[in-house]
Tab-separated table of C-alpha atoms in Angstrom:
chain	number	residue	atom	x	y	z
A	1	UNK	CA	44.148	10.132	-71.389
A	2	UNK	CA	46.525	8.750	-68.799
A	3	UNK	CA	45.973	11.682	-66.501
A	4	UNK	CA	42.163	11.035	-66.989
A	5	UNK	CA	42.419	7.373	-66.066
A	6	UNK	CA	44.551	8.072	-63.016
A	7	UNK	CA	41.663	10.315	-61.817
A	8	UNK	CA	39.113	7.873	-62.110
A	9	UNK	CA	41.434	5.230	-60.090
A	10	UNK	CA	42.036	7.779	-57.466
A	11	UNK	CA	38.101	8.564	-57.315
A	12	UNK	CA	37.375	4.808	-57.305
A	13	UNK	CA	39.902	4.275	-54.377
A	14	UNK	CA	38.372	7.120	-52.563
A	15	UNK	CA	34.813	5.898	-53.010
A	16	UNK	CA	36.135	2.501	-51.945
A	17	UNK	CA	37.513	3.863	-48.806
A	18	UNK	CA	34.304	5.616	-48.261
A	19	UNK	CA	32.131	2.683	-48.683
A	20	UNK	CA	34.436	0.584	-46.542
A	21	UNK	CA	34.127	3.162	-43.896
A	22	UNK	CA	30.562	3.289	-44.247
A	23	UNK	CA	30.254	-0.433	-43.807
A	24	UNK	CA	32.494	-0.529	-40.904
A	25	UNK	CA	30.385	2.425	-39.319
A	26	UNK	CA	27.292	0.507	-40.058
A	27	UNK	CA	28.586	-2.676	-38.473
A	28	UNK	CA	29.882	-0.646	-35.356
A	29	UNK	CA	26.365	0.748	-35.109
A	30	UNK	CA	24.697	-2.515	-35.354
A	31	UNK	CA	27.102	-4.275	-32.954
A	32	UNK	CA	26.582	-1.185	-30.594
A	33	UNK	CA	22.738	-1.485	-30.924
A	34	UNK	CA	22.876	-5.119	-30.454
A	35	UNK	CA	25.067	-4.560	-27.488
A	36	UNK	CA	22.660	-2.318	-25.939
A	37	UNK	CA	19.563	-4.517	-26.709
A	38	UNK	CA	21.651	-7.416	-24.882
A	39	UNK	CA	22.219	-5.221	-21.783
A	40	UNK	CA	18.468	-3.937	-21.927
A	41	UNK	CA	17.471	-7.683	-21.856
A	42	UNK	CA	20.002	-8.739	-19.378
A	43	UNK	CA	18.562	-5.716	-17.150
A	44	UNK	CA	14.957	-6.879	-17.909
A	45	UNK	CA	15.811	-10.412	-16.696
A	46	UNK	CA	17.567	-9.102	-13.646
A	47	UNK	CA	14.474	-6.852	-12.906
A	48	UNK	CA	12.107	-9.926	-13.427
A	49	UNK	CA	14.415	-12.026	-11.141
A	50	UNK	CA	14.623	-9.475	-8.458
A	51	UNK	CA	10.662	-9.379	-8.734
A	52	UNK	CA	10.401	-13.015	-8.450
A	53	UNK	CA	12.596	-13.128	-5.379
A	54	UNK	CA	11.075	-10.409	-3.432
A	55	UNK	CA	7.699	-9.546	-4.886
A	56	UNK	CA	9.299	-6.813	-6.606
A	57	UNK	CA	8.860	-3.514	-4.648
A	58	UNK	CA	10.646	-0.879	-6.507
A	59	UNK	CA	9.939	2.626	-8.120
A	60	UNK	CA	9.376	2.326	-11.467
A	61	UNK	CA	9.970	5.783	-13.454
A	62	UNK	CA	7.852	4.676	-16.421
A	63	UNK	CA	4.811	4.668	-14.205
A	64	UNK	CA	5.580	7.884	-12.569
A	65	UNK	CA	5.125	9.994	-15.855
A	66	UNK	CA	2.553	12.925	-15.131
A	67	UNK	CA	1.971	11.534	-11.488
A	68	UNK	CA	1.955	14.551	-9.198
A	69	UNK	CA	-0.321	16.088	-6.317
A	70	UNK	CA	-0.978	16.017	-2.793
A	71	UNK	CA	-1.696	12.790	-1.050
A	72	UNK	CA	-3.018	13.143	2.718
A	73	UNK	CA	-2.475	10.053	4.853
A	74	UNK	CA	-3.566	9.301	8.072
A	75	UNK	CA	-2.231	6.629	10.569
A	76	UNK	CA	-2.927	6.176	14.209
A	77	UNK	CA	-0.397	4.806	16.725
A	78	UNK	CA	0.535	4.352	20.341
A	79	UNK	CA	3.980	3.314	21.824
A	80	UNK	CA	3.507	-0.219	21.002
A	81	UNK	CA	2.973	0.331	17.184
A	82	UNK	CA	5.760	3.001	16.777
A	83	UNK	CA	8.053	0.809	14.819
A	84	UNK	CA	5.176	-0.319	12.683
A	85	UNK	CA	4.227	3.279	11.969
A	86	UNK	CA	7.681	4.398	11.070
A	87	UNK	CA	7.942	1.511	8.627
A	88	UNK	CA	4.565	2.361	7.095
A	89	UNK	CA	5.735	5.974	6.549
A	90	UNK	CA	9.212	5.179	5.362
A	91	UNK	CA	8.049	2.477	2.791
A	92	UNK	CA	5.674	4.973	1.417
A	93	UNK	CA	8.451	7.750	1.295
A	94	UNK	CA	10.741	5.396	-0.542
A	95	UNK	CA	8.348	4.063	-3.133
A	96	UNK	CA	6.709	7.275	-4.051
A	97	UNK	CA	6.993	9.131	-7.514
A	98	UNK	CA	9.062	12.198	-7.273
A	99	UNK	CA	5.878	14.608	-8.190
A	100	UNK	CA	3.789	13.257	-5.322
A	101	UNK	CA	3.477	15.117	-2.225
A	102	UNK	CA	2.741	12.945	0.657
A	103	UNK	CA	1.266	14.745	3.858
A	104	UNK	CA	1.202	12.499	6.825
A	105	UNK	CA	-0.953	13.022	9.797
A	106	UNK	CA	-0.348	10.731	12.760
A	107	UNK	CA	-2.861	10.606	15.451
A	108	UNK	CA	-0.966	9.365	18.629
A	109	UNK	CA	-2.068	8.215	22.034
A	110	UNK	CA	0.459	8.073	25.170
A	111	UNK	CA	3.771	8.244	22.893
A	112	UNK	CA	6.588	10.054	24.337
A	113	UNK	CA	8.369	13.330	23.007
A	114	UNK	CA	11.149	11.003	21.666
A	115	UNK	CA	8.665	9.233	19.686
A	116	UNK	CA	7.094	12.237	18.256
A	117	UNK	CA	10.597	13.512	17.177
A	118	UNK	CA	11.270	10.011	15.530
A	119	UNK	CA	8.102	10.481	13.391
A	120	UNK	CA	8.986	14.072	12.544
A	121	UNK	CA	12.465	12.725	11.371
A	122	UNK	CA	10.919	10.852	8.585
A	123	UNK	CA	10.089	14.087	6.924
A	124	UNK	CA	11.784	14.706	3.541
A	125	UNK	CA	11.512	16.156	0.078
A	126	UNK	CA	7.650	16.275	-0.722
A	127	UNK	CA	6.993	14.531	2.631
A	128	UNK	CA	5.630	16.113	5.660
A	129	UNK	CA	4.765	14.683	8.984
A	130	UNK	CA	2.285	16.190	11.631
A	131	UNK	CA	1.963	14.598	14.927
A	132	UNK	CA	-1.503	14.970	16.386
A	133	UNK	CA	-1.817	14.105	20.087
A	134	UNK	CA	-5.229	12.476	21.144
A	135	UNK	CA	-7.077	11.502	24.128
A	136	UNK	CA	-8.211	7.771	24.993
A	137	UNK	CA	-11.654	6.891	23.469
A	138	UNK	CA	-14.301	6.426	26.114
A	139	UNK	CA	-17.137	4.256	24.606
A	140	UNK	CA	-19.291	1.793	26.519
A	141	UNK	CA	-18.763	-1.399	24.448
A	142	UNK	CA	-14.821	-1.659	24.624
A	143	UNK	CA	-14.076	-4.906	25.987
A	144	UNK	CA	-11.032	-7.229	26.103
A	145	UNK	CA	-10.757	-7.930	22.306
A	146	UNK	CA	-7.815	-7.936	20.028
A	147	UNK	CA	-8.938	-4.428	18.997
A	148	UNK	CA	-7.209	-1.928	21.005
A	149	UNK	CA	-8.673	1.569	22.098
A	150	UNK	CA	-6.306	3.157	19.909
A	151	UNK	CA	-7.905	1.756	16.759
A	152	UNK	CA	-10.967	3.579	17.559
A	153	UNK	CA	-9.561	6.949	17.072
A	154	UNK	CA	-10.305	6.285	13.507
A	155	UNK	CA	-13.976	7.511	14.290
A	156	UNK	CA	-12.484	10.928	14.986
A	157	UNK	CA	-10.495	11.504	11.815
A	158	UNK	CA	-12.993	13.828	10.173
A	159	UNK	CA	-13.446	16.007	13.504
A	160	UNK	CA	-9.564	16.211	13.822
A	161	UNK	CA	-8.811	17.141	10.328
A	162	UNK	CA	-11.451	19.815	9.792
A	163	UNK	CA	-9.603	21.492	6.843
A	164	UNK	CA	-9.544	18.401	4.876
A	165	UNK	CA	-12.173	16.852	2.870
A	166	UNK	CA	-10.430	13.440	1.721
A	167	UNK	CA	-7.969	11.301	3.241
A	168	UNK	CA	-6.357	7.977	2.852
A	169	UNK	CA	-6.414	6.170	6.182
A	170	UNK	CA	-3.952	3.217	6.717
A	171	UNK	CA	-3.448	0.973	9.587
A	172	UNK	CA	0.309	1.070	11.070
A	173	UNK	CA	1.057	-2.590	10.224
A	174	UNK	CA	1.150	-1.960	6.349
A	175	UNK	CA	3.934	-1.654	3.786
A	176	UNK	CA	3.468	0.747	0.768
A	177	UNK	CA	5.144	-0.792	-2.235
A	178	UNK	CA	3.882	1.591	-4.979
A	179	UNK	CA	2.897	5.278	-5.620
A	180	UNK	CA	-0.436	6.113	-3.915
A	181	UNK	CA	-1.678	8.815	-6.038
A	182	UNK	CA	-3.712	6.678	-8.314
A	183	UNK	CA	-5.423	5.211	-5.174
A	184	UNK	CA	-6.084	8.710	-3.555
A	185	UNK	CA	-7.592	9.992	-6.883
A	186	UNK	CA	-10.407	7.171	-6.877
A	187	UNK	CA	-13.805	9.044	-7.200
A	188	UNK	CA	-15.609	8.566	-3.896
A	189	UNK	CA	-18.137	11.536	-4.519
A	190	UNK	CA	-21.429	10.951	-2.584
A	191	UNK	CA	-19.922	7.861	-0.702
A	192	UNK	CA	-18.307	7.947	2.827
A	193	UNK	CA	-15.354	5.910	1.791
A	194	UNK	CA	-13.634	3.294	-0.486
A	195	UNK	CA	-12.263	-0.054	0.805
A	196	UNK	CA	-11.266	-3.465	0.112
A	197	UNK	CA	-13.664	-6.370	0.651
A	198	UNK	CA	-12.325	-8.723	3.352
A	199	UNK	CA	-12.444	-12.584	2.949
A	200	UNK	CA	-13.947	-12.667	6.489
A	201	UNK	CA	-17.300	-12.764	4.589
A	202	UNK	CA	-16.968	-16.536	4.346
A	203	UNK	CA	-13.897	-17.157	6.498
A	204	UNK	CA	-15.367	-16.067	9.654
A	205	UNK	CA	-19.014	-15.999	8.492
A	206	UNK	CA	-20.772	-16.356	11.891
A	207	UNK	CA	-20.265	-12.813	13.048
A	208	UNK	CA	-20.387	-11.351	9.588
A	209	UNK	CA	-24.000	-12.884	9.189
A	210	UNK	CA	-24.959	-11.227	12.347
A	211	UNK	CA	-24.395	-7.787	10.639
A	212	UNK	CA	-27.039	-8.301	8.090
A	213	UNK	CA	-24.898	-7.395	5.203
A	214	UNK	CA	-26.645	-9.794	2.605
A	215	UNK	CA	-28.191	-7.198	0.721
A	216	UNK	CA	-24.898	-5.247	0.113
A	217	UNK	CA	-23.033	-8.644	-0.429
A	218	UNK	CA	-19.754	-7.869	1.032
A	219	UNK	CA	-17.769	-7.093	4.216
A	220	UNK	CA	-14.784	-4.677	3.767
A	221	UNK	CA	-11.507	-4.336	5.761
A	222	UNK	CA	-10.916	-1.038	7.476
A	223	UNK	CA	-7.135	-1.284	7.468
A	224	UNK	CA	-7.159	0.869	4.288
A	225	UNK	CA	-9.743	3.372	3.564
A	226	UNK	CA	-10.098	6.461	1.287
A	227	UNK	CA	-12.376	8.521	3.288
A	228	UNK	CA	-14.779	11.329	2.140
A	229	UNK	CA	-14.299	13.468	5.316
A	230	UNK	CA	-16.732	16.267	3.729
A	231	UNK	CA	-19.721	13.665	3.694
A	232	UNK	CA	-18.731	12.084	7.027
A	233	UNK	CA	-19.155	15.435	8.536
A	234	UNK	CA	-22.092	16.402	6.619
A	235	UNK	CA	-24.197	13.500	7.864
A	236	UNK	CA	-22.536	13.218	11.299
A	237	UNK	CA	-21.216	9.592	10.880
A	238	UNK	CA	-19.208	9.920	14.211
A	239	UNK	CA	-22.625	10.249	16.146
A	240	UNK	CA	-23.800	7.096	14.161
A	241	UNK	CA	-20.411	5.201	14.980
A	242	UNK	CA	-20.469	5.895	18.561
A	243	UNK	CA	-24.066	5.013	18.937
A	244	UNK	CA	-23.488	1.659	17.278
A	245	UNK	CA	-20.279	0.920	19.342
A	246	UNK	CA	-22.062	1.985	22.702
A	247	UNK	CA	-24.960	-0.445	21.925
A	248	UNK	CA	-23.333	-3.335	20.074
A	249	UNK	CA	-20.449	-5.610	21.252
A	250	UNK	CA	-18.720	-6.877	18.169
A	251	UNK	CA	-15.695	-8.970	17.525
A	252	UNK	CA	-14.088	-6.700	15.373
A	253	UNK	CA	-15.379	-3.353	17.003
A	254	UNK	CA	-14.525	-0.410	14.695
A	255	UNK	CA	-14.448	-2.666	11.527
A	256	UNK	CA	-17.951	-4.176	12.140
A	257	UNK	CA	-19.237	-0.563	13.157
A	258	UNK	CA	-17.877	0.949	9.858
A	259	UNK	CA	-19.513	-2.124	7.908
A	260	UNK	CA	-22.822	-1.526	9.264
A	261	UNK	CA	-23.106	2.372	9.514
A	262	UNK	CA	-21.749	3.260	6.061
A	263	UNK	CA	-24.404	0.919	4.505
A	264	UNK	CA	-24.252	1.071	0.694
A	265	UNK	CA	-22.284	4.331	0.562
A	266	UNK	CA	-18.854	2.526	-0.095
A	267	UNK	CA	-16.740	2.156	-3.262
A	268	UNK	CA	-14.931	-1.257	-3.683
A	269	UNK	CA	-11.102	-0.761	-4.339
A	270	UNK	CA	-9.143	-3.380	-6.064
A	271	UNK	CA	-7.410	-6.037	-3.806
A	272	UNK	CA	-4.030	-4.653	-4.645
A	273	UNK	CA	-4.716	-1.517	-2.349
A	274	UNK	CA	-5.069	-3.767	0.599
A	275	UNK	CA	-3.378	-7.153	0.100
A	276	UNK	CA	-3.834	-9.118	3.327
A	277	UNK	CA	-1.218	-11.748	3.897
A	278	UNK	CA	-3.187	-13.482	6.766
A	279	UNK	CA	-5.838	-15.030	4.421
A	280	UNK	CA	-3.420	-16.965	2.279
A	281	UNK	CA	-2.250	-18.901	5.020
A	282	UNK	CA	-5.728	-20.122	5.690
A	283	UNK	CA	-7.601	-20.062	2.576
A	284	UNK	CA	-6.536	-21.883	-0.900
A	285	UNK	CA	-5.191	-19.157	-3.277
A	286	UNK	CA	-7.598	-20.623	-5.955
A	287	UNK	CA	-10.501	-19.701	-3.859
A	288	UNK	CA	-9.123	-16.143	-3.005
A	289	UNK	CA	-8.388	-15.535	-6.689
A	290	UNK	CA	-12.066	-16.426	-7.542
A	291	UNK	CA	-13.186	-14.313	-4.430
A	292	UNK	CA	-11.142	-11.278	-5.741
A	293	UNK	CA	-11.518	-11.798	-9.481
A	294	UNK	CA	-8.053	-12.504	-10.282
A	295	UNK	CA	-6.064	-15.394	-12.045
A	296	UNK	CA	-3.321	-15.825	-9.461
A	297	UNK	CA	-1.016	-18.845	-9.967
A	298	UNK	CA	1.621	-18.064	-7.259
A	299	UNK	CA	2.495	-15.690	-4.598
A	300	UNK	CA	4.425	-13.615	-7.102
A	301	UNK	CA	1.063	-12.708	-8.936
A	302	UNK	CA	-0.529	-11.871	-5.604
A	303	UNK	CA	2.209	-9.782	-3.918
A	304	UNK	CA	4.187	-8.675	-7.247
A	305	UNK	CA	1.127	-6.274	-8.052
A	306	UNK	CA	0.360	-5.107	-4.553
A	307	UNK	CA	0.235	-1.375	-3.922
A	308	UNK	CA	-0.224	-1.811	0.100
A	309	UNK	CA	0.692	-5.097	1.690
A	310	UNK	CA	-1.418	-5.335	5.190
A	311	UNK	CA	-0.091	-7.459	7.926
A	312	UNK	CA	-3.662	-8.202	9.286
A	313	UNK	CA	-3.191	-10.628	11.905
A	314	UNK	CA	-1.305	-11.073	15.229
A	315	UNK	CA	1.565	-12.390	13.268
A	316	UNK	CA	3.642	-9.284	12.427
A	317	UNK	CA	7.049	-9.006	10.594
A	318	UNK	CA	8.836	-7.709	13.390
A	319	UNK	CA	10.572	-10.777	15.333
A	320	UNK	CA	8.368	-13.563	13.875
A	321	UNK	CA	10.598	-16.518	12.731
A	322	UNK	CA	9.498	-18.579	9.754
A	323	UNK	CA	11.190	-20.760	7.479
A	324	UNK	CA	12.988	-19.178	4.252
A	325	UNK	CA	10.910	-20.898	1.916
A	326	UNK	CA	7.602	-19.494	3.276
A	327	UNK	CA	6.154	-16.517	1.291
A	328	UNK	CA	5.693	-14.641	4.799
A	329	UNK	CA	9.670	-14.552	4.834
A	330	UNK	CA	9.913	-12.698	1.669
A	331	UNK	CA	7.366	-10.197	2.964
A	332	UNK	CA	9.252	-10.103	6.048
A	333	UNK	CA	12.570	-9.269	4.389
A	334	UNK	CA	10.999	-6.470	2.380
A	335	UNK	CA	9.516	-5.012	5.537
A	336	UNK	CA	12.961	-5.109	7.153
A	337	UNK	CA	14.457	-3.335	4.336
A	338	UNK	CA	12.664	-0.422	5.169
A	339	UNK	CA	12.958	-1.090	9.002
A	340	UNK	CA	16.649	-1.547	9.215
A	341	UNK	CA	17.814	1.933	8.072
A	342	UNK	CA	15.812	3.402	10.810
A	343	UNK	CA	17.619	4.697	13.871
A	344	UNK	CA	16.419	2.836	17.102
A	345	UNK	CA	13.790	4.472	19.272
A	346	UNK	CA	14.975	5.945	22.461
């Protein structure tokens, strides 16, 4: 009986040790989970704070799942816009998803061999850069406006890139903050292009009214255009753009020409794909929010979700001085984050 009792005592002690061990293990696991949750919460707060401070450009891995494929991107530049063009490419390169392949086609006018090499130097993993030298456009109604002759090269994209049926055109004075694949995959079948509507519809209404766009009901910005090159070639849009420019002097030259010539064959893109900072300095945010169908409360709401920020005025980030409290200063700091690592042009 003694031996039997001793056995039960030993068993009980062993069970007690096991239970204690299990409880300690459970406590350790619980504390470990709690610690991980705390770290995750701290990281989330840190990310949220970063987004609040700089409008949040960053590659977000959770948004890159399944994102892959080619994105053909066209830019146009001359010697004056080389720094902006390099930043546009570098920003896109640094905010793309790993599976996306960006093919940049840079149409250049009067740039040096060193400049061409500087563009080619931006190539990297899944990023190619082709430099396409152009001749100056010779159309009748090119006068002394803020629109340069270089910008009219966009008329000739479909002609220059005969092997491509679709491209994303972007102005050089842009900054890409998120992957472009979703934008590039926008359905534009049967349309010439897709673009974001421009607040000039009511901000500078005089010249827009002259374009007779009331039936369509909007005026779009040509700084970002997803272009259906196949349809543009098929319908010989180039000839129509040249004819319009030769016979009509307009304030915004190529932008006005595209707005008139494409007619209703255009798809409207979300404002996030061409967020133009210029208008937020001149038009009340509430008015712009209503214009774009958004519920913006502050500049974080506006620029925190932007895929492409467009410095669409003479006020550019390079060399401009503004107060640190101004939203443009934060955009400028983001732009410089992509500019500073680039080697100086020769």
